[in-house]
Structure formats: C-alpha cells, structure tokens
C-alpha atoms as one frame of an Amber mdcrd trajectory, in Angstrom:
protein
  20.217   2.044  -5.314  18.294   1.406  -2.101  19.923  -0.678   0.611  17.779
  -3.570   1.774  18.117  -5.516   5.019  20.165  -8.704   5.023  17.983 -11.312
   3.305  18.805 -14.678   4.815  18.031 -15.321   8.466  19.653 -17.831  10.770
  19.099 -21.431   9.871  16.510 -23.130  12.042  17.454 -26.443  13.626  14.391
 -28.328  12.362  13.932 -26.790   8.910  15.312 -24.830   5.998  16.546 -21.254
   6.285  13.908 -18.556   5.990  14.347 -14.923   5.097  14.922 -12.669   8.113
  12.058 -10.778   9.731  13.519  -7.301   8.996  14.005  -8.274   5.350  10.419
  -9.516   5.034   9.044  -6.394   6.739  11.019  -4.266   4.293   9.859  -6.283
   1.270   6.194  -6.144   2.273   6.300  -2.454   3.200   8.027  -1.361  -0.003
   6.666  -3.793  -2.609   3.202  -4.918  -1.491   1.550  -2.232  -3.647   3.175
  -3.148  -6.974   2.576  -6.873  -6.375  -1.123  -6.348  -5.600  -1.548  -3.911
  -8.520  -0.046  -6.393 -10.979  -2.155  -9.240  -9.614  -5.255  -7.022  -9.752
  -4.473  -6.047 -13.341  -4.225  -9.739 -14.218  -7.154 -11.140 -12.227  -9.518
  -8.128 -12.075 -10.550  -9.328  -8.616  -9.237  -7.819  -5.364  -9.666 -10.983
  -3.292  -7.714 -13.042  -5.828  -5.056 -10.320  -6.063  -4.596 -10.333  -2.290
  -4.349 -14.135  -2.253  -1.733 -14.041  -4.988   0.250 -11.350  -3.163   0.177
 -13.418   0.016   1.451 -16.468  -1.876   4.213 -14.394  -3.488   5.460 -13.158
  -0.112   5.311 -16.688   1.316   7.413 -17.808  -1.642   9.853 -14.968  -0.865
  10.013 -16.019   2.791  11.079 -19.527   1.770  13.384 -18.520  -1.090  17.155
 -18.743  -0.907  17.736 -15.994  -3.478  20.355 -13.366  -2.647  19.135 -10.013
  -3.934  21.657  -7.521  -5.296  19.536  -4.455  -4.601  15.985  -3.199  -4.230
  15.283  -3.297  -7.979  16.336  -6.954  -8.122  13.952  -7.709  -5.257  11.072
  -5.816  -6.899  11.640  -7.529 -10.253  11.748 -10.944  -8.546   8.483 -10.220
  -6.719   6.717  -9.011  -9.862   7.921 -12.037 -11.819   6.636 -14.309  -9.041
   3.307 -12.435  -9.078   3.116 -12.757 -12.861   3.687 -16.500 -12.618   1.284
 -16.880  -9.682  -1.531 -15.255 -11.652  -1.475 -18.142 -14.104  -1.653 -20.881
 -11.451  -5.226 -20.306 -10.158  -6.643 -20.713 -13.653  -5.000 -24.106 -13.977
  -6.673 -25.375 -10.823  -9.977 -27.208 -11.056 -11.618 -25.287  -8.205 -11.486
 -22.064 -10.276 -13.697 -23.634 -12.935 -16.678 -24.418 -10.700 -19.965 -22.631
 -11.316 -21.066 -20.113  -8.709 -24.605 -20.297  -7.382 -26.843 -17.264  -6.997
 -26.501 -17.550  -3.218 -22.708 -17.397  -3.528 -22.919 -14.322  -5.710 -25.425
 -12.616  -3.384 -23.118 -13.173  -0.413 -20.195 -11.669  -2.340 -22.225  -8.638
  -3.357 -22.966  -7.821   0.289 -19.253  -7.605   1.111 -17.127  -4.541   0.385
 -13.516  -5.600   1.017 -11.939  -2.996  -1.248 -13.837   0.176  -0.452 -14.727
   3.171  -2.600 -11.157   4.008  -3.635 -10.745   0.749  -5.522 -14.199   1.096
  -7.046 -13.231   4.510  -8.405 -10.111   3.046 -10.019 -11.946   0.047 -11.450
 -14.678   2.322 -12.895 -12.114   4.541 -14.638 -12.374   4.364 -18.469  -8.682
   3.484 -18.863  -9.001   0.573 -16.409 -12.121  -0.649 -18.221 -10.372  -0.402
 -21.601  -7.321  -2.259 -20.276  -9.651  -4.943 -18.923 -10.824  -5.648 -22.461
  -7.287  -6.330 -23.655  -5.786  -9.805 -23.795  -3.780 -10.675 -20.700  -0.352
 -10.385 -22.343  -1.042  -6.877 -23.637  -2.567  -5.722 -20.326   0.445  -6.960
 -18.342   2.910  -5.288 -20.711   1.081  -1.946 -20.399   0.842  -2.293 -16.624
   4.523  -3.075 -16.113   5.704  -0.311 -18.436   3.299   2.528 -17.680   2.091
   1.859 -14.134   5.176   0.272 -12.561   7.655   2.270 -14.678   9.799  -0.590
 -15.985  11.776  -0.196 -19.177  10.832  -2.403 -22.106  13.818  -4.698 -21.446
  12.978  -5.037 -17.740   9.304  -5.693 -18.473  10.321  -8.330 -21.022  12.386
 -10.165 -18.394   9.485 -10.103 -15.949   7.042 -11.372 -18.586   9.509 -14.010
 -19.790   9.636 -12.813 -23.399  12.080 -11.035 -25.695  12.329  -7.241 -25.728
  10.962  -7.261 -29.283   7.891  -9.188 -28.129   7.446  -6.742 -25.234   7.604
  -3.770 -27.644   5.041  -5.480 -29.881   2.733  -6.093 -26.908   3.041  -2.445
 -25.858   2.307  -1.238 -29.378  -0.727  -3.498 -29.773  -1.965  -2.652 -26.276
  -1.770   1.081 -26.898
C-alpha cells in the first residue's frame, strides 16, 4: 500500500476546497500514464486522450473524495477516464464533418512521435481497435493495467460476470 500525500488542501476564502498541490503532483506523476492509455484505448486518438486526461485531473482537483490509498486513487481516476470517454461522443461538435484542409493540417502535425506510432501499428493494438468499445476496455483494464476481474468490473460499472464475459469475448 503506497502512502499518498494528504488530499484536501486548505479551504480558499472565495471558493470551494481544492486538492493540495503535493497531492495533485503525486496523482499526475504516478497515474497520468494509465489514464492516458485508457483514454487512448477508448478514443484511438492521442489528442482526444490528452484532453480527456486533462479533464480527469481537473475533476480530481475539484473533488472532495478522501482516498484510502493509492489503489483507490488509481481506480477513481480510471473510472473518471472511462466516464469521460463517453462524454465527447454525446457532444454535437464531435459530429461535425472535417474538411480536407482540416485533415491536411492534422497530417502535418506529429504530436505523439514515433514511439506512439509503433504502438498503434502493432498487430495487437490494431486487432483491439476492431473490437467493440466494451470488450476493448475490459481487455485494457485487465491485461494492460493489471486489474482483477472484480476491480475492472467496478471501473466499468458492470457486474463481475459481465466483465468475465467481455474478457472472454474480447480474447
């Protein structure tokens, strides 16, 4: 069990309490990777994954949750990331059609670098990309992040039996 810094900072005079700076630094340093990987597995787009991760850590900053330990914090962050991945697809701006000029401008940028390209070109990543979202998330949480079936089920918001079924179908 890893000790984490004290979560709640001093209450500000003009607003609600925010998480302390040491706590946020710890959370970002230790859990940014899993949050971005889950968001990337869900969205298949690095820019969207980074946006989702940023929103998750902003939500953490404003939250009043008292975390028992590091695993509780990580599970909370991954659940928030899981939920945040659904939100962009509900918004109208995600459904607009991209023009050729927009796509050409995006192709000229390389925000992720060759390391991410190598991962995204891997046959396993490509095969997982073809799976339905629920199966892909179950596989990611269990095999990449190392969660047990019961823990993954809690993060996905389903029963352990449903999580086992998703893992079986995904495999």
